[in-house]
XYZ file of C-alpha atoms in Angstrom:
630
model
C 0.000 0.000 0.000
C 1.494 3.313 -1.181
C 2.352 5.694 2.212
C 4.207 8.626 0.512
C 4.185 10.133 -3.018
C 7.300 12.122 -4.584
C 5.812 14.127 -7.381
C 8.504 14.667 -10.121
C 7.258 17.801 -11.238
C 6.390 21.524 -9.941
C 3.333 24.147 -10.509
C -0.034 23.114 -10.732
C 0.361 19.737 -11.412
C 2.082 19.365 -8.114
C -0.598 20.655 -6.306
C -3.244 18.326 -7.868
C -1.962 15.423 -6.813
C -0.788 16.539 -3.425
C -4.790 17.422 -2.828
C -5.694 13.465 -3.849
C -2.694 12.281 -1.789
C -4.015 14.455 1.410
C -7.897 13.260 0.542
C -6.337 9.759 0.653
C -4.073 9.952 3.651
C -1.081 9.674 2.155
C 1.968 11.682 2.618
C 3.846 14.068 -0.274
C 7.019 14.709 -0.972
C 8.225 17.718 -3.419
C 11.256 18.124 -5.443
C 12.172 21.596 -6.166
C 14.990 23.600 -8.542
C 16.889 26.623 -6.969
C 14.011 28.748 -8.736
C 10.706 27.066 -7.082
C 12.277 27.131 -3.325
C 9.309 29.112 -2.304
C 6.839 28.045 -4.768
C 3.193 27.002 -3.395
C 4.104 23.244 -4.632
C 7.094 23.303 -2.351
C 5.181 25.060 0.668
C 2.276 22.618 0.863
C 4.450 19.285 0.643
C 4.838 17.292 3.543
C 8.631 17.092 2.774
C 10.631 18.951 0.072
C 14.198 18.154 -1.439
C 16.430 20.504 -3.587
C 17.472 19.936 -6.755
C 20.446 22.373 -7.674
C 20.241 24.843 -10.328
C 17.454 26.681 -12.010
C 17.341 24.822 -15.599
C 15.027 21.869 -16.242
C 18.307 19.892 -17.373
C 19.942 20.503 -14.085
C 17.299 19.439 -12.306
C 13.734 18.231 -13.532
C 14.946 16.280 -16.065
C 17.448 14.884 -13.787
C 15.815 11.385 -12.671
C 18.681 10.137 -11.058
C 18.671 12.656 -8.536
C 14.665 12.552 -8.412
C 15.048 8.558 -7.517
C 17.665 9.498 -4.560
C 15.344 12.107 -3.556
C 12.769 9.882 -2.870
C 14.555 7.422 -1.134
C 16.013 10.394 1.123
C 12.596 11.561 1.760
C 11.234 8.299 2.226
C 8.899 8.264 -0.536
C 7.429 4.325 -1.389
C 6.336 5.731 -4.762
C 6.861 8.314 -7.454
C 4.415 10.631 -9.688
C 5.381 11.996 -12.627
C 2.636 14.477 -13.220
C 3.207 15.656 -17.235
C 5.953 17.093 -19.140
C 9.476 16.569 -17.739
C 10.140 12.702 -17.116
C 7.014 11.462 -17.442
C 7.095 9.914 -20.596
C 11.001 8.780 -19.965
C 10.610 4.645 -19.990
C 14.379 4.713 -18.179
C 13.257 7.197 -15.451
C 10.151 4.812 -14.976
C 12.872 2.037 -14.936
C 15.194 3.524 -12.558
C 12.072 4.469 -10.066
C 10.917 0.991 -10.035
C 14.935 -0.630 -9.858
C 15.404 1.577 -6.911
C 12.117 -0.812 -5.515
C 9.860 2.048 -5.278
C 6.040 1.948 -6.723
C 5.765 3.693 -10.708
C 2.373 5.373 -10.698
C 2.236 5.203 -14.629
C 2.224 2.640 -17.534
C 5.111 -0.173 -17.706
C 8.644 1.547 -19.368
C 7.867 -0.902 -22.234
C 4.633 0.903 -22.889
C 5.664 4.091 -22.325
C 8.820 3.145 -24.805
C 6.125 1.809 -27.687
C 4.664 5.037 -27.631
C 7.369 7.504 -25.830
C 8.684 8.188 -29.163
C 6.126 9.563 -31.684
C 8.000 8.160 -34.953
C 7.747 4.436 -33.255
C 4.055 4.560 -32.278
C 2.896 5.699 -35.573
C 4.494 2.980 -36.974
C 3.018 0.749 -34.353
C -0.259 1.694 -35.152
C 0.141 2.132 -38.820
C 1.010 -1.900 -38.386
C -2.448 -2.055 -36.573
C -4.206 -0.369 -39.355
C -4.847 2.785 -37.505
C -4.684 5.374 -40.037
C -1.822 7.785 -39.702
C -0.212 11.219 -41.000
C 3.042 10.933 -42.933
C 5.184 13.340 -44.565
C 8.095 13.732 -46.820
C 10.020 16.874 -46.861
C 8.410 17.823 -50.457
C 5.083 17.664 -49.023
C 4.885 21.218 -47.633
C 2.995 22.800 -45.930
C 4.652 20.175 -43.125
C 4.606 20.159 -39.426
C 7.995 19.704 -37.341
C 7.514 17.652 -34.219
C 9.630 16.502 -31.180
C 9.658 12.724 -31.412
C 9.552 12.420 -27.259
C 7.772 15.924 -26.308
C 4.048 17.599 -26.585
C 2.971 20.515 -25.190
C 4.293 22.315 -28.299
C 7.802 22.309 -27.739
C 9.966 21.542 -30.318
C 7.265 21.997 -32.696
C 7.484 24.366 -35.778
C 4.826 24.813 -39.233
C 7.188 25.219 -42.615
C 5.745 26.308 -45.827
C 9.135 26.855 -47.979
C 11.469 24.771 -48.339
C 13.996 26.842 -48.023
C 13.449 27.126 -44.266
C 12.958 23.575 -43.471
C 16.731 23.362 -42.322
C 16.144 26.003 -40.129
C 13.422 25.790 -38.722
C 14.508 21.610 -37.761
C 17.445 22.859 -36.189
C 15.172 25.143 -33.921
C 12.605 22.319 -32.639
C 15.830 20.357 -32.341
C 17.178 22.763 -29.796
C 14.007 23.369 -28.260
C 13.315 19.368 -27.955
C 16.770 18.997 -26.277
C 16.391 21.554 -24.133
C 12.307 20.508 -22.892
C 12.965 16.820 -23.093
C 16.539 15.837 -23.368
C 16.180 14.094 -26.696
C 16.712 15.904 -29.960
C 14.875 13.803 -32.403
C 12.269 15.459 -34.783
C 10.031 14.060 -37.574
C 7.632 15.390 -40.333
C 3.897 15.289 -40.536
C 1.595 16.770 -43.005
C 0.266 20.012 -41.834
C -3.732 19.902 -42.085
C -4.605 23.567 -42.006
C -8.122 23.152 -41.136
C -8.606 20.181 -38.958
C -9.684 19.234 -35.273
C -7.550 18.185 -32.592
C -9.686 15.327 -30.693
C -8.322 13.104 -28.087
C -9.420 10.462 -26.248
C -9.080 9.344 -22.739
C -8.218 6.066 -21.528
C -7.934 3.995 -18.186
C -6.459 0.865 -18.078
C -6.115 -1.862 -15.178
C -3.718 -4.886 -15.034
C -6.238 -7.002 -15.301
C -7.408 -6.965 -18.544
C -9.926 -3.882 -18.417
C -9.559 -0.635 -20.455
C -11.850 2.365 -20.143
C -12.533 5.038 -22.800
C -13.372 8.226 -20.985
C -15.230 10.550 -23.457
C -13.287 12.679 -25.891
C -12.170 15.962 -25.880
C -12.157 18.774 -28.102
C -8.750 20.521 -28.147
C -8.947 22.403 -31.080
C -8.470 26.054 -29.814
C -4.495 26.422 -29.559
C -1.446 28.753 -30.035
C 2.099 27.632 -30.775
C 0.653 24.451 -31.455
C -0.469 24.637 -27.427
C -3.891 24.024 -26.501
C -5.605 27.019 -24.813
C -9.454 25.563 -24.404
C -10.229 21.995 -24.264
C -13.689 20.439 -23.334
C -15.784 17.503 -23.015
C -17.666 15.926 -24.799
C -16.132 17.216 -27.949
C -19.255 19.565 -30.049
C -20.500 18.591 -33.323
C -18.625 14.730 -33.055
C -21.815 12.140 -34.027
C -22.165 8.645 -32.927
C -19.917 7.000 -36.145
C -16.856 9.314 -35.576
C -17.284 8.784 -31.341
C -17.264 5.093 -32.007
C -14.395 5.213 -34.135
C -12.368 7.385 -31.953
C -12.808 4.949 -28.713
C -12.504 1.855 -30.601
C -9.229 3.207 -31.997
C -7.932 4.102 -28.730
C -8.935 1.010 -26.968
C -7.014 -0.787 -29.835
C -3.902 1.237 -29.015
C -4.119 0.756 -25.100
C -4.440 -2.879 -25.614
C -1.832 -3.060 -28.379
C 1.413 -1.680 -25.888
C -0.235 -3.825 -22.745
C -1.109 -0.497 -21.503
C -2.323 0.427 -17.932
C -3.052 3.574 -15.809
C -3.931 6.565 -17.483
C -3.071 8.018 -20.962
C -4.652 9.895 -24.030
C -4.755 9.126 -27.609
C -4.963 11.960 -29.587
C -6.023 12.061 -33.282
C -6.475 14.761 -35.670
C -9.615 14.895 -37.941
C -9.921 16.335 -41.145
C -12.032 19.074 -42.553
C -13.908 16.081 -44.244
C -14.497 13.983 -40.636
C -11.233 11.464 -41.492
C -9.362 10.711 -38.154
C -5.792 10.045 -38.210
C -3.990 9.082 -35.133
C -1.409 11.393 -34.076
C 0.353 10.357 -30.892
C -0.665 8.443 -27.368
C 0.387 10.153 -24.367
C 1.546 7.966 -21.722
C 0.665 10.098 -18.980
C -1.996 12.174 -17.442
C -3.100 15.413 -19.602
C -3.112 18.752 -18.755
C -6.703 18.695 -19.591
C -7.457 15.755 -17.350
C -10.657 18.038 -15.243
C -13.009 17.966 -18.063
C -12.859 14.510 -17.954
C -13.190 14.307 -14.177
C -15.731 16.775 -13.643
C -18.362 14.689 -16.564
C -17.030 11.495 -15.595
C -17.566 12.361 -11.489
C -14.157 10.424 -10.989
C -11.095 11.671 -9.682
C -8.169 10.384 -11.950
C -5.264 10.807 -9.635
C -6.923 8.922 -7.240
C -7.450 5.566 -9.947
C -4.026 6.118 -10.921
C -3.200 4.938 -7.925
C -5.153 2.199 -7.256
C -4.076 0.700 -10.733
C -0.576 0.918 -9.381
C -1.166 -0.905 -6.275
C -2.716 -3.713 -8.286
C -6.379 -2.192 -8.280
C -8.974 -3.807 -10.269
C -11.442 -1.345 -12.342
C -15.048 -2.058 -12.820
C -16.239 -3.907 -15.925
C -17.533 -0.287 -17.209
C -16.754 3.308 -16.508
C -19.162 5.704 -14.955
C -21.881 7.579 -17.566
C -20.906 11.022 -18.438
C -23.055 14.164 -17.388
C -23.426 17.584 -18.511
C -20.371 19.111 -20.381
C -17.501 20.456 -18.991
C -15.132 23.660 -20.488
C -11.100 24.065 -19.115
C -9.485 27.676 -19.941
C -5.311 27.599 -19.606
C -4.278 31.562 -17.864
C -0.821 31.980 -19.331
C 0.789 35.284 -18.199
C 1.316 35.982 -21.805
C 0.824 38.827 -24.273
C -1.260 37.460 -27.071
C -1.133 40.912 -28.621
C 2.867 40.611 -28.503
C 3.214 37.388 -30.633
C 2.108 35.793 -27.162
C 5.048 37.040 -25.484
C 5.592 35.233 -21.950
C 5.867 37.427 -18.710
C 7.178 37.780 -15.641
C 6.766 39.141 -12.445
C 4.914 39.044 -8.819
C 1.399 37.866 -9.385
C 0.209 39.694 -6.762
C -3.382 38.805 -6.507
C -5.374 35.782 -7.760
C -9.364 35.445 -7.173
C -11.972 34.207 -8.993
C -15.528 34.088 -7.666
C -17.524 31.455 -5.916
C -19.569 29.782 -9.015
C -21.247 26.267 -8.815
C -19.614 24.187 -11.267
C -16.443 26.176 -11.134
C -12.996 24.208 -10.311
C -9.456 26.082 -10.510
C -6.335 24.027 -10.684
C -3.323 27.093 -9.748
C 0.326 26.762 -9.914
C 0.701 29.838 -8.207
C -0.977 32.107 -5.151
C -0.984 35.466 -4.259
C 2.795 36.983 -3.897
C 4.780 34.289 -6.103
C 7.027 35.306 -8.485
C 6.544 33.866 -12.237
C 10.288 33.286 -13.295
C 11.992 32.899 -16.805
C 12.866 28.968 -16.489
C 9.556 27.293 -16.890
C 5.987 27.209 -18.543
C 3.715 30.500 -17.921
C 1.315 29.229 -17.079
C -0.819 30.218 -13.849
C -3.992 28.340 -13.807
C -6.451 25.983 -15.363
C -10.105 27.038 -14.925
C -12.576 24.879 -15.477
C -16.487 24.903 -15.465
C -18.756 21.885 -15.060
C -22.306 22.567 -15.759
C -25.732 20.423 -17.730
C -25.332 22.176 -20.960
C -22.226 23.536 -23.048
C -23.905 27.212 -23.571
C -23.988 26.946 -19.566
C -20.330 25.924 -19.312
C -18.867 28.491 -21.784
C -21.099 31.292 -20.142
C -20.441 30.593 -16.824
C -16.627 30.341 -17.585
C -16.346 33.303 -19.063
C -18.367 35.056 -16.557
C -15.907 33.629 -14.324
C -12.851 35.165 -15.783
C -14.387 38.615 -16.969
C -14.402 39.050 -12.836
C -11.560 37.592 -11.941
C -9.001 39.269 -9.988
C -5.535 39.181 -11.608
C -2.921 41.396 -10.461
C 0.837 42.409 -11.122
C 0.790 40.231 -14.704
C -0.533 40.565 -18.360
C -2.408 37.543 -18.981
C -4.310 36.016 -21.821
C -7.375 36.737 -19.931
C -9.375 38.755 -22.521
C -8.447 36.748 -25.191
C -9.892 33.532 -23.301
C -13.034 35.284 -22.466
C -13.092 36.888 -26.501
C -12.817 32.873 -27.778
C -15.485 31.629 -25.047
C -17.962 34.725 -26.432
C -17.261 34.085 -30.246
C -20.350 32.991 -32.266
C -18.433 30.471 -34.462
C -17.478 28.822 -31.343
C -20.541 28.696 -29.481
C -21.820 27.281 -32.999
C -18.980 24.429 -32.206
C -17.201 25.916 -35.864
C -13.745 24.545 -34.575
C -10.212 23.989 -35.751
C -6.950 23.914 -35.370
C -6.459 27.709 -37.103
C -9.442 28.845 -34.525
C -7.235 31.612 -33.292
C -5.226 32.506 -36.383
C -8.607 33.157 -38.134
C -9.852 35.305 -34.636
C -7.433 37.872 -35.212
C -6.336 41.039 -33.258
C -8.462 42.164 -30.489
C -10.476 45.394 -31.433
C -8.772 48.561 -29.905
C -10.227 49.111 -26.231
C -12.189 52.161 -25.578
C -9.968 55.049 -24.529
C -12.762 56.429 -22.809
C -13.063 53.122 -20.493
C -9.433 53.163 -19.662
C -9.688 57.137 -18.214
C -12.291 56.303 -16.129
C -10.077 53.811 -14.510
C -7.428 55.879 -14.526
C -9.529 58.463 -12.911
C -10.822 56.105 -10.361
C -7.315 55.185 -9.616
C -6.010 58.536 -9.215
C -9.510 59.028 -6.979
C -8.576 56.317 -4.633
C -4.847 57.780 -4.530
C -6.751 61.790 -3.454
C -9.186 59.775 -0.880
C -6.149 59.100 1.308
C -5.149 62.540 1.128
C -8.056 64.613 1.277
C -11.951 64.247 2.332
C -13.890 63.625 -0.501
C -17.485 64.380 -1.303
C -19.705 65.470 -3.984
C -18.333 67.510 -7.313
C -18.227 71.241 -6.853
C -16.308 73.572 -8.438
C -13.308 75.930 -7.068
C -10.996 78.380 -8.539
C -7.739 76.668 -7.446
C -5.151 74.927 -9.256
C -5.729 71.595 -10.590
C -3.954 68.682 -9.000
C -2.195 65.801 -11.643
C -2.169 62.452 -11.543
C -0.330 60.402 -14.954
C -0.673 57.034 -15.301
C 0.860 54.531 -17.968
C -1.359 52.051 -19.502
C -0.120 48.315 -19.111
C 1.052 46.693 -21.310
C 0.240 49.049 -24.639
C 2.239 52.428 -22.635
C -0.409 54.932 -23.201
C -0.074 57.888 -20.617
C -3.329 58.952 -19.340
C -2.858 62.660 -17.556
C -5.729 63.206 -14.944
C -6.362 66.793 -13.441
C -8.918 67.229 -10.742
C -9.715 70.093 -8.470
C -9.488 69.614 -4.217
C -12.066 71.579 -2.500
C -13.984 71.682 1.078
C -16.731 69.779 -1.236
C -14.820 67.347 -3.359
C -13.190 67.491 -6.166
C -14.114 68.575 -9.562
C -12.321 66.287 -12.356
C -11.462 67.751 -15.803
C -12.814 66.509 -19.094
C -15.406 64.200 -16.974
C -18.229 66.696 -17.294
C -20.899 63.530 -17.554
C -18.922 61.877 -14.291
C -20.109 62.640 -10.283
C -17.919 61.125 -7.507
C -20.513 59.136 -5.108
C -17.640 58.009 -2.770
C -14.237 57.177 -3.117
C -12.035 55.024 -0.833
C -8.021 53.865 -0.818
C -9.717 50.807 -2.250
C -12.983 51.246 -3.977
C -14.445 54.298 -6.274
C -17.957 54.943 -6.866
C -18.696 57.009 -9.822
C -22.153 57.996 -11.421
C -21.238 57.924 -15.283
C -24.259 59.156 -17.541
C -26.097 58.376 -14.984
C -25.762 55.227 -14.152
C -23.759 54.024 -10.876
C -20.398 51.985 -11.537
C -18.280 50.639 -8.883
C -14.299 50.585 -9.355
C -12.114 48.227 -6.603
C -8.280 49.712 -6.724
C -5.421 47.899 -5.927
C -2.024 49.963 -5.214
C 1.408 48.005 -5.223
C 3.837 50.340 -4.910
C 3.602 52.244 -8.458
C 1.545 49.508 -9.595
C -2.189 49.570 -9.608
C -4.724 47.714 -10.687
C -8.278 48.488 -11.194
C -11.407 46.327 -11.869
C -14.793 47.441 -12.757
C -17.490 46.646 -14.564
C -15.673 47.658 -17.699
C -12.720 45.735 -17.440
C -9.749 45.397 -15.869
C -6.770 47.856 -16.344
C -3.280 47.802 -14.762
C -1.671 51.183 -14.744
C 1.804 52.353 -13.625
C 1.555 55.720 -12.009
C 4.267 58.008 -13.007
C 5.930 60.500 -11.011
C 5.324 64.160 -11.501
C 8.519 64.985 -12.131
C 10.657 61.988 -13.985
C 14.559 61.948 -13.791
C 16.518 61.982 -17.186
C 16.868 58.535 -18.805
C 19.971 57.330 -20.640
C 19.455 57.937 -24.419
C 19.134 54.692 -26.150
C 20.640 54.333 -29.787
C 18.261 54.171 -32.670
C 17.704 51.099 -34.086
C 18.313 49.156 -30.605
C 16.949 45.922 -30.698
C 15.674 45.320 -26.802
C 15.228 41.819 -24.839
C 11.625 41.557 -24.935
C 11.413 39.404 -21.997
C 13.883 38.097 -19.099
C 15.718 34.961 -21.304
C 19.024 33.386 -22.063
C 20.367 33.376 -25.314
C 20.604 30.139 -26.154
C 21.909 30.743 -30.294
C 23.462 33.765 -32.462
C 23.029 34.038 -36.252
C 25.947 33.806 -38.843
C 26.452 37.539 -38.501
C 29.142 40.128 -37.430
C 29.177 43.441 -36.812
C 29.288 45.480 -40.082
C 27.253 42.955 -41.971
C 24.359 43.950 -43.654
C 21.170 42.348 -42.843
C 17.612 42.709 -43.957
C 14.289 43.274 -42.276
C 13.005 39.566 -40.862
C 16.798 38.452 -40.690
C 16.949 35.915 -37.357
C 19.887 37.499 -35.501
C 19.637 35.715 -32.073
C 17.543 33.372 -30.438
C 16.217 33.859 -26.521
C 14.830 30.835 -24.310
C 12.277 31.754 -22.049
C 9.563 29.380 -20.359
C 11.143 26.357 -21.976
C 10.700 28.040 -25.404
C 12.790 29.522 -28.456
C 11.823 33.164 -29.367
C 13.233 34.907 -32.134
C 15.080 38.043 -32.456
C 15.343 39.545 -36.141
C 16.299 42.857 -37.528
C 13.677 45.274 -37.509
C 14.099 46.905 -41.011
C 17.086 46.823 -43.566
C 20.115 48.258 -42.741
C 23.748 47.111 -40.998
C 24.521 45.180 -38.217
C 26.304 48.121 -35.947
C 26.643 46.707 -32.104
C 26.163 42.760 -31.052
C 26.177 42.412 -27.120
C 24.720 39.327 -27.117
C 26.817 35.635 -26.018
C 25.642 32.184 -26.123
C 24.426 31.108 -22.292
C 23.867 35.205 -21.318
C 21.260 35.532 -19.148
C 19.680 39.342 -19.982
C 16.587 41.250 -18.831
C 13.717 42.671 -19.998
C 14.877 45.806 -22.198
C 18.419 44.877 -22.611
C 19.826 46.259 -25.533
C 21.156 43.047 -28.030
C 22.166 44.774 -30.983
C 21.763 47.804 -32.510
C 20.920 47.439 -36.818
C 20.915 51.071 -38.175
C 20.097 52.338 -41.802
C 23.163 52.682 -44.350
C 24.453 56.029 -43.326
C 22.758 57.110 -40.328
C 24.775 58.510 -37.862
């Protein structure tokens, strides 16, 4: 009987299976890089061991130190949550040779199917239809043989690129999984990403759990996955769960694990890969199902029997993946304090968080903050409720993808169930916010800011000098300059003529716009504030009245757009002439490549960049100047 549970992971995955361990009485145990030593997975473990460095390769993806850090903790059996090890067949080796309990499929399934090249040809040899690709057959799709998650993963449509663009999901793969290999795959531009869950005992029984839709994704990520999967009738369903119960049974499969298949604009499903581990999207299915997953993972591995059939599915069930990202930035990740993190009390509503109020999102791994899910008896329920959910959610001290999430959930096409694969390319930029909206938050911020200083009441006019108040829009930069008048009344605000001030607290702002009440909560950290209402969020900077001078910084500079190492330079040198687009350097940040290219012709004047330099946001890598400037 398993006692204690090492997770081999960090972030929210952690913390899932540390709450089935604690429902079931059993202790945890948390590994942890340099970078995680206070991170909410770490705090809530019963026991925690260090893993030196910061990297994944120094320490995540280091199972021989994982296997001695369970057997230092005490641990009697190991988790491997996703990503990372978990679909390593020698780390599952070396967990159970050390005599401690694998909560996963045997290393000789996990090898069948660890490697995406093998299991296609496995179950091409089963007569499961697959996707194959030469180099000639472009547009193609670059893929990590051992990864998912989107790493290592890249779409070329000229040839001249392909070389390229392998060598970059090469890197990438190495870096997210420790293994380098990459294959080709016909890239269906219209198609649906469906998977399909399994279950399997070791005696003989395998579950199909539903399918899920997984269609809505960026950088080949998903973003929105759900249960059951819209628009799918009973032929395609049947075919699906056949297929996957033909794979599980194939590789003498057992625990839990996901067979994902892509299906054509014409309803033809090809198999794509079988993930020998839990999912990321693994709620849905718990939440229709009414099981708890981590919890019959580990009754399978202590020799569990499961019943003949699985539970019947109810309602429908929607997950949402916060990334503190940019989408409007070529989903640039970010980092930072997230300094608040609430979402409000829903039936239905389930949150799965990596982080909590006051952790710091760091360079080295995913950005991802939260899954949040929404269980409820019809899908228009579900994808109202969850985006009702995250419109008043409380997110501070990070851009997120938060609007976008709430834009997809909102969209007619897919409330209609019109999915696919290029869901989000086809969405396209977000319409420009109302500048209107955005100074009335900056005047309720710089309201809250007076209320502290002076008493405020009603508007009235006065004859003295207006008092100023500048914020800067986050992330877009926009300055917003607010000018209000203190007097034994109130204050009087300029260019709000249709405004009145009802009452205004350090942490709340009641305004009457048009005539009709609206209610503003402000949050100040530091310079930082953030302010809620009912029409939208906003996170401002305030700026001081009187800024010092600012180092000049050369034209042409080409800046760090996040905190990264550079991880590969171009075949360039200072003098050279490059051309707009031209890759000069390449940053890893999150576990994933981002590109740095010259922004318009012109030479190649400064490179401060080195291979393995760690730089900050707004560090100046090169400087690429026109022909001639000064």
């Amino acid at each position: 009987m398993i006692a204690s549970v090492l997770v081999a992971n960090r972030g929210e995955i952690a913390r899932r299976v540390f709450r089935t361990c604690r429902d079931l009485g059993i202790a945890t145990v948390a590994v942890h890089s340099d970078a995680d030593s206070g991170a909410a997975h770490v705090r809530e473990a019963d026991a925690a061991v260090r893993l030196p460095g910061d990297a994944p390769a120094d320490t995540y993806l280091r199972g021989d130190l994982i296997v001695k850090a369970a057997l230092a903790a005490g641990a009697d059996a190991v988790h491997p949550g996703y990503g990372f090890l978990s679909e390593n067949a020698e780390f599952a080796r070396a967990v159970i040779a050390a005599g401690l309990t694998w909560i996963g499929p045997p290393p000789e399934a996990i090898e069948a199917m660890g490697s995406k090249t093998r299991a296609k040809r496995l179950m091409a040899a089963a007569g499961v239809p697959v996707l194959e690709a030469g180099p000639d057959d472009l547009p193609v799709l670059v893929k990590a043989a051992a990864g998912g998650g989107g790493r290592g993963m890249r779409v070329v449509r000229e040839a001249a690129a392909l070389e390229e663009e392998m060598a970059a999901a090469r890197a990438e793969a190495l870096s997210a999984f420790g293994d380098d290999e990459v294959f080709l795959e016909p890239y269906v531009e219209d198609g649906r990403h469906i998977e399909v869950q399994v279950l399997a005992d070791g005696h003989g029984t395998v579950w199909t759990l539903g399918e899920r839709d997984c269609s809505v994704q960026r950088r080949h990520q998903k973003v929105i996955e759900e249960t059951p999967a819209p628009g799918v009738g009973d032929d395609l369903r049947r075919t699906l769960h056949e297929a996957a119960q033909a794979a599980a049974r194939a590789i003498g499969y057992t625990g839990a694990g996901t067979v994902e298949f892509l299906v054509s604009a014409d309803g033809r499903p090809y198999f794509l890969e079988m993930n020998t581990r839990l999912q990321v999207e693994h709620p849905v299915t718990e939440a229709v199902f009414g099981i708890d997953l981590v919890a019959l993972q580990l009754d399978v591995a202590e020799g569990g029997r499961l019943p003949a059939a699985p539970p019947r599915p109810s309602g429908h069930a929607v997950e949402a993946r916060l990334y503190a990202e940019d989408p409007a930035r070529d989903w640039q990740p970010q980092t930072g304090v997230l300094r608040r993190f609430r979402l409000p009390a829903m039936p239905g509503l389930r949150v799965d968080a990596g982080f909590t109020d006051g952790d710091r999102v760091g360079v080295h791994y995913d950005a991802m903050l939260a899954k949040v899910i929404v269980h409820a008896p019809t899908r228009e329920r579900a994808l109202r409720q969850l985006a009702g959910a995250l419109e008043r959610a409380r997110v501070h001290g990070l851009v997120t993808n938060r609007d976008l999430l709430v834009r997809v959930l909102r969209d007619p096409d897919f409330v209609a169930g019109r999915l696919s694969t290029a869901f989000l390319g086809r969405l396209g930029p977000a319409a420009p916010g109302d500048p209107g909206t955005v100074r009335l938050a900056a005047l309720a911020a710089a309201l809250a800011d007076a209320s502290g200083r002076h008493a405020l009441g009603g508007w009235r006019n006065v004859p003295s000098a207006p008092q100023r108040k500048t914020y800067r829009a986050e992330p877009d930069g926009t300055e917003y300059e607010v000018r209000y008048r203190p007097g034994r009344g109130g204050l009087t605000a300029e260019g709000h003529p249709d405004v009145r001030l009802l009452s205004a607290a350090a942490g709340e702002v009641v305004l009457e716009v048009s005539g009709i009440r609206r209610t503003f909560e402000v949050a100040v950290y530091g310079d930082e504030v953030d302010v809620d209402g009912p029409l939208g969020a906003h996170r401002f900077t305030a700026l001081p009245r009187f800024p010092d001078p600012v180092d000049r910084i050369a034209p042409g500079s080409l800046l760090a757009p996040m905190p990264g190492t550079v991880v590969r330079i171009a075949d360039v040198a200072v003098g050279d002439k490059v051309e707009a687009g031209r890759p000069l350097l390449w940053l890893e940040a999150m576990k994933m490549e981002h590109r740095v290219a010259a922004p318009a012709d012109g030479v190649l004047t400064a490179l401060h960049a080195e291979v393995g330099r760690q730089v900050d946001v707004g560090t100046v890598l090169a400087v690429v100047q026109e022909e001639g400037s000064a």
